[in-house]
Amino acid sequence: MSQKKTYYITTPIYYPSGKWHLGTCYTTVICDALARFKRMSGYDVFYLTGTDEHGLKIQEKAAACGMDTKKYLDIQVNNLKKIWEIYDISYNKFIRTTDEEHKSAVKRIFQKLYDKGDIYKGEYEGWYCVPCESFWTKSQLIDGKCPDCGREVERTKEVAYFFKLSKYQDRIVKLFQDNPEFLEPKSRVNEMVNNFLTPGLQDLCVTRNSFKWGIEVPFDPEHIIYVWIDALTNYLTALGYESNDDSLFKKYWPADVHMTAKEIVRFHSIIWPALLMSLELPLPKKVFGHGWIMFGEDKMSKSKGNVIDPTILAERYGIDSIRYYLLRDIPFGSDGNYTNSMLLNRVNNDLANTYGNLISRTVAMIHQYCNGQIPVKSTEMPEDAELIAMASSMLDNVTARIDKLEIPDAIAEIFKVIQRANKYIDETTPWSLNKLGEKERLNTVMYNLSEVIRIVTVGLLPFITKGTVKVLDTFNVPENGRTFESIKKFGFSKAGVNVEKLSPVFPRYDIVKEVAELEKLAEGSEPKVEKKVEFINKPEVTLDDFDKLQLRVAKVLSCEKVEKTDKLLHLTVDCGGVQRSIVSGIAKYYKPEDVIGKSVTIIANLAPVKLRGILSEGMILCAADENGKLAIVSPDKDIDSGSEVK
RNA sequence: CGCGGGGUAGAGCAGUGGUAGCUCGUCGGGCUCAUAACCCGGAGGUCGUGUGGUUCAAGUCCCGCCCCCGCAACCA
């Protein structure tokens, strides 16, 4: 018995701290299409997805909802699994980093790395911004200040464990050099080399003790294993690595593709290989960093964000449409735009008009001219040759594209055949053959059409999962006629098989109307989205503490953008007859002319600092919400500048 | 400021130094089996910019400038 070739494909494990969105679906749908395609091509496929459930954010998020952390996670994960069910995702395993198996394996992996001498205890030196409660590295600081609030940071030390990433520098560099296929698309390689490899890899801090929700270091439970070792290793532990039964690991490792989005390419293409090298395991064959889905140029994109809710779209247009759009319309590897009308246009043109209509007209003619049965093929004419040739070579072309991960092009290969079939109908004009009584020729044409439809439909199965099955059912295609094997050669279909009647499989939408309704839907649902403001409560303060702050009203005299910065405005304010210079990071929200003449509230006794070389003597109070809106806090009536706020 | 990506027909994108292409839209024609669908044809681009450099030849290589986007150590 010869062993089937294996194919191990993974999505990243998703972080269940927020709402699930279309981007998550994108990654997962791509992997699903690949997994299905490989299965049909005869591979023994293992498709892994899951969730990364540890860390401070999760702990806080659950607390903010007033829930037990694990319970919160269970709900989130459940929601995600429901989405995958709707999206027809054919994963073989869903791993959670809170799974006991994973946790114990991670501990053993950590121990292994430690025993090898690749993990050592050291001191984590960082710059700590007390008000923001955040650690920053030196390179993150802006002019030596906290990049978030622009205030002074203090140098802090913390004991932690480090992984000797630097030790693997040379081997990683060599990996990129010798193996250009390892990381794709190519542009990402430059990014990695220039940003991280050339400057030199730093050892990586792999534990934290600022939170508890995670896996403890086996020999030092004060410390929690940080995301790198905890999350990345899921690709191993899901297969039972370091467990009682590692047969799956032996069978499927190394992974064929780790699909990731571009922002986590670094972890997968540098840190992950280094960890594997340390564990002396083979490296994955490929890491692919795909692009992002942007929200087009839709002006109201922010407020319409929830239209992109993956379940709303799926409910409204069916999963075939969404999957098809994601796979076909997003240029793989670079960023793609999403707009409602792009989605609907694509679905109307390809699914309804080109493909759906081909089926409709063919089925209708079989019923009108052939008693609803696939007819006998006899008189072949030269004009059949091209169609048959295209249908016969289709699978090879599609496979070649898929092997290069060119998914939109793979689908385009199938549509070339579909378009050719539509043209074939025009060339052969079955209706006039019918009038002329050329029965044999008519039958041949209708046979060829039925067979082409079978071939393209089987080819589409990995991408479009529902409607395609309906089409094959309509033509009563037997199981063994739904395989890739059966479409390598033209002529599998048998004459005499009944063809069912059918209503349109892929409906056509009124784009103008739908877009308008989606927008209305977005607006309508806007207020409904409960905005539970979550905040980390700061410790209680006394009046004395408050008294330390000197808050005053000031009037903006002049304001200009600080050159070569994105965020900074330089304001000159009058505060009780004294002029002050203040630099504020509000340029993204306010234009200079918007604030001139405005009364604002400032902290007047904040220690002066220089930002971008400009003196800032104070801070303007602003309110910021979770959606990235920002508003200056101003007195609600006219009041003298310099008035104290208390 | 650093690094990366990009600026090609109304929109979205391809394009190995040698007649500038594809999809959608648009305009005109054809057909009537079909989901106002399908088929054919046309129009539309001095390829961000410099009247820059290399070359017999540049969208394609080099240099300068402008603009957009992303990354910068837990956002797919």
XYZ file of C-alpha atoms (C1' of nucleotides) in Angstrom:
722
model
C 0.000 0.000 0.000
C 1.603 3.191 -1.099
C 1.336 6.082 1.303
C -0.509 9.131 0.146
C 1.466 12.318 0.047
C 0.639 14.534 3.002
C -0.204 18.215 3.060
C -0.209 20.111 6.325
C -1.632 23.631 6.192
C -2.258 26.034 9.041
C -3.935 29.348 9.719
C -2.561 31.498 12.488
C -4.296 30.919 15.768
C -6.586 33.834 16.327
C -6.673 36.031 19.377
C -10.185 36.074 20.811
C -10.106 39.517 22.325
C -12.468 41.274 19.995
C -15.051 40.886 17.356
C -14.375 38.484 14.553
C -14.021 40.222 11.257
C -13.695 39.605 7.565
C -9.912 39.423 7.665
C -9.976 36.388 9.886
C -12.380 34.786 7.459
C -10.130 35.652 4.575
C -7.148 33.742 5.917
C -9.276 30.819 6.903
C -11.177 30.617 3.629
C -7.949 30.660 1.656
C -6.577 27.785 3.675
C -9.836 25.943 3.325
C -9.790 26.261 -0.438
C -6.230 25.009 -0.552
C -7.002 22.153 1.798
C -9.991 21.083 -0.260
C -8.066 21.361 -3.475
C -5.234 19.234 -2.148
C -7.621 16.628 -0.805
C -9.257 16.352 -4.199
C -5.817 16.139 -5.768
C -5.185 13.039 -3.734
C -3.233 14.365 -0.798
C -3.692 13.303 2.766
C -4.456 16.760 4.164
C -4.315 18.048 7.701
C -5.823 21.495 8.061
C -5.260 23.214 11.384
C -6.791 26.345 12.833
C -7.449 27.513 16.368
C -7.150 30.222 18.969
C -4.389 31.839 20.974
C -5.981 32.375 24.345
C -3.396 33.595 26.777
C -2.072 36.972 27.747
C -2.893 40.128 29.563
C -5.425 41.451 27.105
C -7.608 38.396 27.400
C -7.448 38.516 31.157
C -8.474 42.169 31.135
C -11.151 41.724 28.543
C -12.803 38.938 30.447
C -12.603 40.937 33.652
C -14.125 43.927 31.928
C -17.077 41.763 30.929
C -17.273 40.563 34.473
C -16.646 37.019 33.431
C -14.452 34.165 34.392
C -11.595 34.124 31.907
C -12.121 30.595 30.685
C -15.831 31.130 30.369
C -15.284 34.242 28.334
C -12.957 32.303 26.059
C -15.386 29.448 25.650
C -18.013 31.864 24.423
C -15.627 33.541 22.022
C -14.370 30.246 20.674
C -17.878 28.986 20.286
C -18.774 32.009 18.225
C -15.752 31.482 16.056
C -16.557 27.843 15.474
C -20.054 28.847 14.470
C -18.640 31.223 11.897
C -16.456 28.469 10.508
C -19.460 26.245 10.243
C -21.302 28.877 8.262
C -18.253 29.417 6.086
C -18.012 25.698 5.411
C -14.473 25.466 6.743
C -13.176 21.927 6.574
C -10.538 22.052 9.272
C -9.238 18.796 10.677
C -8.423 20.195 14.074
C -9.194 23.277 16.081
C -6.520 23.851 18.679
C -6.870 26.091 21.703
C -3.789 27.120 23.622
C -5.767 26.479 26.775
C -6.048 22.793 25.863
C -4.368 20.675 28.523
C -2.373 18.795 25.910
C -1.012 21.983 24.499
C -0.116 23.377 27.872
C 1.833 20.349 29.013
C 3.605 20.068 25.684
C 4.610 23.728 25.817
C 6.124 23.201 29.243
C 8.136 20.305 27.936
C 9.242 22.312 24.935
C 10.320 25.153 27.178
C 12.272 22.723 29.312
C 13.906 21.264 26.224
C 15.021 24.666 25.025
C 16.303 25.445 28.477
C 18.179 22.176 28.794
C 19.794 22.861 25.508
C 21.112 26.119 26.841
C 19.096 28.268 24.447
C 17.055 29.815 27.210
C 18.704 31.750 29.978
C 17.582 33.883 32.858
C 18.377 37.512 32.451
C 17.119 40.969 33.004
C 14.637 42.605 30.790
C 15.469 46.230 30.539
C 12.860 48.468 29.174
C 11.531 51.940 29.294
C 8.429 52.106 31.374
C 5.810 54.764 31.042
C 4.056 54.881 34.387
C 0.808 56.569 33.334
C 0.428 54.275 30.324
C 1.616 51.237 32.261
C 3.508 50.114 29.188
C 6.946 48.875 28.433
C 8.697 50.238 25.402
C 11.927 49.362 23.722
C 14.438 52.019 22.959
C 13.648 51.965 19.279
C 9.971 52.505 19.937
C 10.495 55.652 21.894
C 9.944 58.905 20.104
C 12.636 61.346 21.054
C 13.126 59.330 24.182
C 9.519 59.731 25.201
C 6.577 57.417 25.433
C 5.222 57.008 21.896
C 1.684 56.987 23.219
C 1.557 59.975 25.483
C 4.848 61.736 24.874
C 5.791 61.759 28.512
C 9.008 60.798 30.208
C 9.718 57.124 30.600
C 11.834 55.477 33.213
C 14.279 52.681 32.807
C 13.092 49.568 34.548
C 14.479 46.118 34.994
C 12.607 42.913 35.356
C 13.908 39.389 35.663
C 12.850 37.239 32.751
C 13.894 34.355 30.557
C 15.448 34.906 27.175
C 15.734 32.804 24.086
C 19.050 33.000 22.280
C 17.659 34.195 19.013
C 20.962 35.843 18.140
C 22.623 32.441 18.081
C 20.536 31.520 15.051
C 21.159 34.707 13.129
C 23.499 33.119 10.600
C 21.301 30.127 10.001
C 18.253 32.300 9.453
C 20.106 34.503 7.018
C 21.196 31.409 5.173
C 17.652 30.083 5.199
C 16.476 33.135 3.292
C 19.404 33.004 0.909
C 19.290 29.321 0.081
C 15.577 28.984 0.078
C 13.815 31.811 -1.711
C 10.599 29.817 -1.619
C 10.525 29.771 2.149
C 8.923 33.152 2.594
C 6.518 34.597 0.075
C 5.630 36.957 -1.386
C 9.155 38.079 -2.090
C 8.629 41.624 -0.885
C 8.336 40.289 2.633
C 11.807 38.839 2.443
C 13.281 42.292 1.891
C 11.288 43.598 4.776
C 12.614 40.934 7.096
C 16.189 41.173 5.933
C 16.378 44.945 6.076
C 14.467 45.448 9.274
C 15.667 42.608 11.421
C 18.369 40.449 9.962
C 20.765 43.118 8.793
C 20.613 45.077 12.048
C 21.178 41.803 13.864
C 18.778 39.668 15.833
C 18.352 40.364 19.514
C 17.701 37.697 22.071
C 14.045 37.397 22.719
C 12.323 37.833 26.023
C 10.107 34.769 26.242
C 8.481 35.155 29.636
C 6.506 37.780 31.487
C 5.501 38.220 35.049
C 3.122 41.101 34.558
C 0.163 38.753 34.195
C -0.915 35.307 35.281
C -3.140 34.064 32.495
C -0.792 31.746 30.687
C 1.445 28.757 30.956
C 3.942 28.760 33.804
C 7.612 28.153 33.316
C 7.897 24.561 34.578
C 10.807 25.175 36.901
C 9.985 28.739 37.870
C 6.239 29.242 38.111
C 6.560 32.917 38.928
C 7.131 33.440 35.250
C 4.611 32.991 32.490
C 5.643 31.763 29.063
C 5.048 34.543 26.609
C 3.283 34.335 23.279
C 6.226 33.231 21.135
C 6.743 29.849 22.626
C 3.163 29.446 23.729
C 1.480 30.301 20.448
C 3.880 29.348 17.684
C 4.331 25.853 19.019
C 0.651 25.135 18.435
C 1.649 23.944 15.002
C 3.566 21.142 16.696
C 1.409 20.416 19.698
C -1.718 20.122 17.579
C -0.110 17.071 16.027
C 0.714 15.598 19.405
C 4.352 16.588 19.552
C 5.645 15.923 23.069
C 2.539 13.987 23.992
C 1.744 10.304 24.488
C 0.772 9.905 20.885
C 2.855 11.708 18.323
C 1.816 9.648 15.321
C 0.214 12.634 13.636
C 3.356 14.623 14.198
C 5.430 11.937 12.581
C 3.049 11.799 9.688
C 2.484 15.459 8.887
C 5.424 17.509 10.118
C 6.957 19.640 8.600
C 4.094 21.887 7.601
C 3.684 22.602 3.920
C 2.278 26.088 4.391
C 1.865 28.410 7.317
C -0.575 30.969 6.056
C -0.270 34.268 7.885
C -1.168 37.867 7.428
C 1.628 40.227 6.787
C 1.983 41.702 10.250
C 2.920 38.412 11.827
C 5.321 37.337 9.127
C 8.240 38.152 11.340
C 7.236 35.704 14.012
C 6.740 32.955 11.507
C 9.757 33.541 9.345
C 12.392 34.375 11.940
C 11.402 33.407 15.457
C 9.617 30.242 14.520
C 12.440 28.761 12.424
C 14.902 29.629 15.175
C 12.805 27.795 17.742
C 12.567 24.802 15.455
C 16.290 24.858 14.846
C 16.831 24.812 18.549
C 14.454 21.878 18.877
C 16.302 20.251 15.989
C 13.143 19.841 13.980
C 12.654 20.281 10.228
C 11.425 23.700 9.153
C 8.076 24.381 7.490
C 8.298 24.455 3.726
C 6.650 27.782 3.290
C 5.407 30.814 5.136
C 3.055 33.003 3.188
C 2.203 36.513 4.317
C -0.937 37.616 2.585
C -2.215 41.185 2.452
C -5.020 42.884 4.231
C -8.521 43.683 3.232
C -9.030 47.396 3.322
C -12.407 49.025 3.307
C -12.087 50.664 -0.050
C -12.519 54.349 -0.372
C -15.918 54.254 1.164
C -15.921 57.520 3.054
C -17.921 56.242 5.926
C -15.895 53.106 6.261
C -15.287 53.523 9.965
C -18.901 53.773 10.865
C -19.741 51.077 8.381
C -17.226 48.682 9.762
C -19.964 46.436 11.027
C -21.384 45.825 7.567
C -18.304 43.755 7.056
C -19.534 41.564 9.851
C -18.860 38.159 8.334
C -22.128 36.641 9.448
C -24.337 39.433 8.166
C -22.880 39.155 4.699
C -23.115 35.399 4.727
C -26.735 35.468 5.790
C -27.658 37.935 3.123
C -25.789 36.626 0.116
C -24.931 33.091 0.994
C -21.579 31.693 1.767
C -20.743 30.856 -1.831
C -20.740 34.536 -2.695
C -18.495 35.606 0.128
C -16.041 32.791 -0.304
C -15.935 33.396 -4.000
C -15.335 37.085 -3.591
C -12.563 36.621 -1.061
C -10.776 34.057 -3.151
C -11.273 35.672 -6.509
C -11.146 39.415 -6.017
C -8.423 40.025 -3.486
C -5.064 40.053 -5.236
C -3.311 37.475 -3.143
C -0.219 38.718 -1.423
C -0.998 42.394 -1.573
C -3.742 44.359 0.074
C -7.203 44.228 -1.370
C -10.070 46.611 -1.163
C -13.456 45.666 0.021
C -16.554 47.550 -0.897
C -20.072 46.283 -0.979
C -20.448 47.057 -4.643
C -17.240 45.231 -5.500
C -18.567 42.142 -3.825
C -21.920 42.350 -5.560
C -20.417 43.137 -8.924
C -18.167 40.135 -8.750
C -20.939 37.840 -7.672
C -23.327 39.087 -10.335
C -20.844 38.918 -13.154
C -19.184 35.633 -12.451
C -21.577 33.532 -10.471
C -24.949 34.724 -11.742
C -24.222 35.809 -15.308
C -21.347 33.758 -16.549
C -21.584 30.515 -14.624
C -25.158 30.441 -13.352
C -26.609 31.502 -16.620
C -24.624 28.903 -18.543
C -26.228 26.266 -16.382
C -29.700 27.768 -16.721
C -29.634 27.939 -20.481
C -28.125 24.490 -20.851
C -30.585 22.854 -18.503
C -33.462 24.662 -20.200
C -32.359 23.448 -23.636
C -31.877 19.883 -22.463
C -35.460 19.948 -21.309
C -36.754 21.573 -24.464
C -34.764 19.591 -26.984
C -33.660 16.375 -25.319
C -36.519 15.281 -23.063
C -34.562 16.246 -19.977
C -31.857 13.658 -20.504
C -28.208 13.881 -21.332
C -28.240 12.963 -25.037
C -25.997 10.700 -27.056
C -22.983 12.274 -28.613
C -22.322 11.532 -32.259
C -21.426 14.037 -34.968
C -18.343 15.883 -33.906
C -17.551 19.143 -35.691
C -14.336 21.165 -35.770
C -15.791 23.891 -33.563
C -16.060 21.383 -30.717
C -12.337 20.837 -30.594
C -11.315 24.038 -28.872
C -13.926 23.718 -26.152
C -13.023 20.127 -25.465
C -9.324 20.899 -25.444
C -9.801 23.719 -22.967
C -11.948 21.627 -20.676
C -9.481 18.752 -20.787
C -6.454 20.829 -19.896
C -8.240 22.951 -17.323
C -7.288 20.967 -14.255
C -3.597 21.044 -15.113
C -3.717 24.792 -15.503
C -5.602 25.265 -12.269
C -3.235 22.985 -10.406
C -0.228 24.889 -11.684
C -1.734 28.093 -10.345
C -2.631 26.610 -7.006
C 0.848 25.233 -6.565
C 2.091 28.786 -6.849
C -0.645 29.893 -4.449
C -2.124 32.077 -7.164
C -5.673 31.532 -6.133
C -7.476 34.263 -8.071
C -5.697 33.120 -11.216
C -6.551 29.521 -10.533
C -10.215 30.428 -10.470
C -9.803 32.536 -13.584
C -8.572 29.430 -15.402
C -11.887 27.761 -14.705
C -13.850 30.790 -15.816
C -12.035 30.853 -19.123
C -13.624 27.510 -19.856
C -17.020 28.694 -18.682
C -16.830 31.695 -20.968
C -15.765 29.503 -23.828
C -18.815 27.348 -23.243
C -21.109 30.376 -23.424
C -19.484 31.298 -26.676
C -19.859 27.744 -27.930
C -23.602 28.058 -27.540
C -23.594 31.137 -29.715
C -21.434 29.430 -32.312
C -23.498 26.289 -32.540
C -26.942 27.907 -32.054
C -28.764 24.821 -30.773
C -32.148 26.552 -31.336
C -31.588 26.677 -35.063
C -30.272 23.112 -35.117
C -33.567 22.236 -33.513
C -35.546 24.115 -36.127
C -33.602 22.519 -38.933
C -34.155 19.126 -37.390
C -30.457 18.352 -37.123
C -31.071 16.132 -34.181
C -27.729 14.348 -34.013
C -25.683 17.494 -34.150
C -27.959 19.083 -31.574
C -27.512 16.127 -29.254
C -23.765 16.301 -29.596
C -23.718 19.976 -28.716
C -25.897 19.423 -25.686
C -23.776 16.505 -24.554
C -20.620 18.571 -24.806
C -22.205 21.347 -22.800
C -23.336 18.995 -20.057
C -19.889 17.500 -19.833
C -18.179 20.880 -19.727
C -20.499 21.975 -16.960
C -19.613 18.879 -15.004
C -15.921 19.534 -15.465
C -15.932 23.196 -14.464
C -18.237 22.511 -11.559
C -16.005 19.812 -10.146
C -13.114 22.201 -10.614
C -14.959 24.818 -8.584
C -15.781 22.502 -5.680
C -12.850 23.580 -3.477
C -13.766 27.240 -3.841
C -17.546 27.285 -4.013
C -18.931 24.643 -1.748
C -22.712 24.832 -1.853
C -24.036 25.829 -5.260
C -21.643 23.535 -7.043
C -23.049 20.509 -5.281
C -26.515 21.616 -6.296
C -25.416 21.771 -9.921
C -23.900 18.303 -9.811
C -27.089 17.023 -8.211
C -29.111 18.583 -10.987
C -27.122 16.651 -13.527
C -27.289 13.543 -11.342
C -23.539 13.185 -11.433
C -22.510 10.075 -9.488
C -19.884 10.256 -6.753
C -17.110 9.025 -8.983
C -17.927 11.797 -11.424
C -17.219 14.426 -8.793
C -13.512 13.771 -8.512
C -10.518 15.440 -10.068
C -9.626 12.094 -11.574
C -12.893 12.118 -13.522
C -12.324 15.522 -15.097
C -8.893 14.846 -16.470
C -10.537 13.372 -19.515
C -13.511 14.682 -21.444
C -16.402 12.266 -21.742
C -17.201 10.810 -18.363
C -20.873 11.791 -18.513
C -23.225 9.045 -19.616
C -26.073 9.542 -22.032
C -29.567 8.896 -20.761
C -29.054 10.342 -17.311
C -31.899 12.575 -16.212
C -31.313 16.245 -15.723
C -33.470 17.865 -13.084
C -35.182 21.181 -13.537
C -33.715 23.948 -11.508
C -34.227 27.481 -10.396
C -31.266 29.853 -10.511
C -28.478 28.571 -8.291
C -26.711 31.910 -8.012
C -29.172 34.774 -7.833
C -28.450 38.106 -9.398
C -28.641 41.157 -7.179
C -29.799 44.661 -7.848
C -26.569 46.350 -6.935
C -27.843 49.875 -6.431
C -30.617 48.651 -4.204
C -28.454 46.272 -2.225
C -25.699 48.770 -1.605
C -28.259 51.251 -0.358
C -29.765 48.675 1.934
C -26.444 47.590 3.298
C -25.669 51.159 4.116
C -28.980 51.628 5.790
C -28.384 48.455 7.703
C -25.053 49.752 8.836
C -26.499 53.002 10.041
C -29.412 51.301 11.665
C -27.253 48.908 13.571
C -24.849 51.579 14.623
C -26.595 52.770 17.773
C -27.483 49.238 18.679
C -23.877 48.259 19.067
C -23.573 48.570 22.758
C -20.549 50.496 23.592
C -19.591 49.191 26.910
C -16.656 51.340 27.657
C -13.968 49.240 29.125
C -11.290 50.782 31.183
C -8.714 49.654 33.555
C -9.509 51.316 36.815
C -6.703 53.301 38.180
C -6.103 53.313 41.910
C -8.223 55.572 44.015
C -6.826 59.022 44.628
C -7.343 61.541 47.375
C -8.156 65.195 46.961
C -4.541 65.873 47.767
C -3.474 63.843 44.788
C -5.837 65.755 42.594
C -4.599 69.011 44.017
C -1.186 68.273 42.685
C -2.498 68.965 39.221
C -2.958 72.497 38.130
C -5.650 72.599 35.512
C -6.381 75.833 33.754
C -8.388 77.204 30.912
C -6.319 78.590 28.072
C -7.089 80.197 24.762
C -5.346 79.073 21.611
C -3.617 82.004 19.972
C -1.881 80.270 17.142
C -1.333 76.789 15.920
C 0.721 75.095 13.274
C 1.638 71.618 12.268
C 5.017 70.407 13.427
C 6.892 69.599 10.265
C 7.720 66.033 9.406
C 5.457 64.570 12.020
C 2.091 62.964 11.590
C 0.582 63.689 14.918
C 1.990 66.847 16.372
C 0.547 70.319 16.453
C 2.428 73.205 17.972
C 0.097 75.578 19.766
C 0.691 78.846 21.437
C -1.902 79.503 24.121
C -2.696 82.361 26.370
C -3.184 81.353 29.962
C -4.083 84.265 32.152
C -1.969 86.680 30.201
C 1.022 84.355 29.986
C 1.871 82.724 26.701
C 2.817 79.113 26.638
C 4.036 76.842 23.955
C 2.384 73.441 23.885
C 2.982 70.529 21.574
C 0.053 68.161 21.294
C -0.421 64.909 19.411
C -3.764 65.767 17.934
C -2.886 66.566 14.320
C -4.829 63.580 13.082
C -8.019 64.917 14.541
C -7.708 68.670 14.341
C -6.437 71.018 11.720
C -4.556 74.056 13.008
C -7.314 76.404 11.886
C -9.884 74.350 13.796
C -8.321 75.056 17.141
C -7.213 78.640 16.790
C -9.354 80.785 19.064
C -10.663 77.801 20.974
C -10.712 77.629 24.732
C -9.093 74.478 26.000
C -8.217 72.896 29.291
C -4.568 72.384 30.051
C -2.447 70.851 32.734
C -0.390 73.844 33.603
C 2.127 72.383 35.969
C 3.254 69.458 33.877
C 7.021 69.280 33.692
C 8.071 70.916 30.420
C 9.558 68.641 27.777
C 10.877 69.057 24.285
C 9.086 67.215 21.538
C 10.769 67.219 18.171
C 12.912 70.009 19.510
C 9.960 72.218 20.422
C 9.300 73.140 24.018
C 6.013 71.893 25.380
C 4.850 73.468 28.612
C 1.705 71.658 29.408
C -0.813 69.266 28.051
C -4.181 69.776 26.451
C -6.918 67.603 27.872
C -8.722 65.479 25.353
C -11.218 62.698 25.509
C -10.565 59.649 23.349
C -12.913 56.780 22.687
C -12.303 53.254 21.493
C -13.159 54.009 17.904
C -10.267 56.350 17.648
C -12.309 59.516 17.991
C -10.773 62.325 19.914
C -12.286 65.510 21.305
C -10.728 68.440 23.042
C -12.254 69.131 26.429
C -13.349 72.776 26.465
C -15.339 74.870 28.958
C -18.937 74.986 27.839
C -19.240 78.742 28.095
C -16.974 81.633 27.598
C -14.699 82.027 30.581
C -11.526 83.954 31.176
C -8.376 82.311 30.116
C -6.305 81.334 33.075
C -9.318 80.283 35.158
C -8.526 77.360 37.322
C -10.309 74.101 36.716
C -11.218 72.269 39.881
C 13.707 60.298 10.556
C 14.327 54.529 9.507
C 12.485 50.258 6.627
C 9.067 48.213 3.036
C 5.247 48.513 -0.835
C 2.905 51.444 -4.448
C 1.618 55.626 -8.158
C -0.235 52.216 -15.901
C -7.658 53.756 -19.586
C -13.608 56.027 -15.313
C -12.662 51.824 -11.282
C -9.632 47.493 -9.824
C -5.161 45.377 -11.429
C -1.100 42.550 -15.180
C 3.138 43.889 -17.570
C 10.693 39.185 -19.127
C 14.385 46.600 -22.269
C 11.862 45.894 -28.434
C 3.929 46.596 -31.644
C 0.801 49.031 -23.751
C -2.737 44.323 -21.766
C -6.783 41.992 -18.432
C -11.574 42.357 -15.562
C -15.613 45.687 -14.578
C -17.920 50.029 -16.444
C -19.043 52.778 -21.035
C -20.608 53.124 -26.420
C -22.272 50.375 -30.912
C -23.860 45.765 -33.137
C -25.686 40.478 -33.005
C -28.719 36.528 -30.917
C -33.238 34.821 -28.422
C -31.770 28.809 -25.415
C -31.069 31.692 -20.688
C -30.991 34.859 -14.323
C -32.516 42.351 -19.002
C -28.547 37.317 -19.260
C -25.073 35.498 -23.642
C -21.727 36.581 -28.200
C -18.965 40.236 -31.382
C -16.776 45.042 -32.095
C -15.311 50.235 -30.833
C -13.764 54.366 -27.772
C -10.701 55.548 -23.782
C -3.618 55.723 -21.302
C 2.195 61.197 -23.681
C 2.493 54.289 -17.969
C 3.182 60.191 -10.720
C 7.026 63.803 -12.014
C 11.888 65.837 -14.146
C 11.616 68.163 -21.181
C 17.317 63.985 -16.021
C 20.868 59.623 -17.052
C 22.176 54.648 -19.484
C 20.663 52.357 -24.333
C 19.879 51.567 -31.296
C 15.468 50.935 -27.985
C 12.732 52.367 -21.114
C 6.220 51.551 -18.191
C 10.403 48.216 -17.635
C 17.416 49.827 -15.505
C 19.995 54.311 -12.721
C 19.418 59.371 -10.268
C 16.421 63.491 -8.187
C 11.619 65.166 -6.640
C 6.243 64.727 -5.361
C 2.109 61.884 -3.495
C -0.425 57.436 -1.201
C -0.217 53.107 1.996
C 1.929 49.791 5.483
C 5.654 48.248 9.283
C 8.494 49.679 13.626
C 8.569 43.588 18.635
C 0.600 40.459 20.695
C -4.538 44.095 15.399
C -5.885 38.406 9.695
